[in-house]
């Protein structure tokens, strides 16, 4: 379960920015191609936040769908499957991933 190590990394990023203040909300952008199970990430966060003195910090996820630009037909398309990133218009595998690889802490609410 790599979600546990991802939550440890999130805690490592947010704690220095809190500068000793209480963290209420951590917002994280997660792309569909990152192979992250949102429910597992939220569960692991509940474990890590208590261990890292971040009790009460809520994890809010923004799930980003995968999108590609096809080099063959020039179409931009959202990809429904994590396992295939072929163009849904022409089935070419010659695509550029535009969105869906994100894993980013975007903001904190602190008090």
PDB file of N, CA, C and O in Angstrom, residues 38 54 56-57 66 71 87 96 105:
ATOM      1  N   UNK A  38      -8.304   6.602  -3.683  1.00  0.00           N
ATOM      2  CA  UNK A  38      -8.660   7.708  -2.787  1.00  0.00           C
ATOM      3  C   UNK A  38      -9.068   7.253  -1.381  1.00  0.00           C
ATOM      4  O   UNK A  38      -8.654   7.863  -0.395  1.00  0.00           O
ATOM      5  N   UNK A  54      -0.697  15.945  13.724  1.00  0.00           N
ATOM      6  CA  UNK A  54      -1.576  16.711  12.847  1.00  0.00           C
ATOM      7  C   UNK A  54      -3.034  16.335  13.105  1.00  0.00           C
ATOM      8  O   UNK A  54      -3.867  16.375  12.200  1.00  0.00           O
ATOM      9  N   UNK A  56      -6.758  15.996  13.633  1.00  0.00           N
ATOM     10  CA  UNK A  56      -7.856  16.840  13.179  1.00  0.00           C
ATOM     11  C   UNK A  56      -7.668  17.402  11.782  1.00  0.00           C
ATOM     12  O   UNK A  56      -8.601  17.970  11.222  1.00  0.00           O
ATOM     13  N   UNK A  57      -6.487  17.260  11.211  1.00  0.00           N
ATOM     14  CA  UNK A  57      -6.262  17.786   9.861  1.00  0.00           C
ATOM     15  C   UNK A  57      -7.020  16.927   8.852  1.00  0.00           C
ATOM     16  O   UNK A  57      -6.803  15.727   8.754  1.00  0.00           O
ATOM     17  N   UNK A  66      -7.700  11.774 -16.379  1.00  0.00           N
ATOM     18  CA  UNK A  66      -6.610  11.705 -17.352  1.00  0.00           C
ATOM     19  C   UNK A  66      -7.076  12.288 -18.680  1.00  0.00           C
ATOM     20  O   UNK A  66      -8.199  12.055 -19.118  1.00  0.00           O
ATOM     21  N   UNK A  71      -1.115  12.684 -31.097  1.00  0.00           N
ATOM     22  CA  UNK A  71      -0.209  13.238 -32.101  1.00  0.00           C
ATOM     23  C   UNK A  71      -0.649  12.857 -33.516  1.00  0.00           C
ATOM     24  O   UNK A  71      -0.309  13.555 -34.478  1.00  0.00           O
ATOM     25  N   UNK A  87      -5.677   6.911 -27.914  1.00  0.00           N
ATOM     26  CA  UNK A  87      -6.648   7.915 -28.339  1.00  0.00           C
ATOM     27  C   UNK A  87      -8.009   7.248 -28.570  1.00  0.00           C
ATOM     28  O   UNK A  87      -8.107   6.296 -29.341  1.00  0.00           O
ATOM     29  N   UNK A  96       0.240  12.296 -26.022  1.00  0.00           N
ATOM     30  CA  UNK A  96       0.919  13.064 -24.975  1.00  0.00           C
ATOM     31  C   UNK A  96      -0.061  13.226 -23.820  1.00  0.00           C
ATOM     32  O   UNK A  96      -1.193  13.679 -24.027  1.00  0.00           O
ATOM     33  N   UNK A 105       0.255  18.845  -3.261  1.00  0.00           N
ATOM     34  CA  UNK A 105      -0.411  19.556  -2.178  1.00  0.00           C
ATOM     35  C   UNK A 105      -0.659  20.963  -2.693  1.00  0.00           C
ATOM     36  O   UNK A 105       0.289  21.668  -3.057  1.00  0.00           O
TER      37      UNK A 105
END
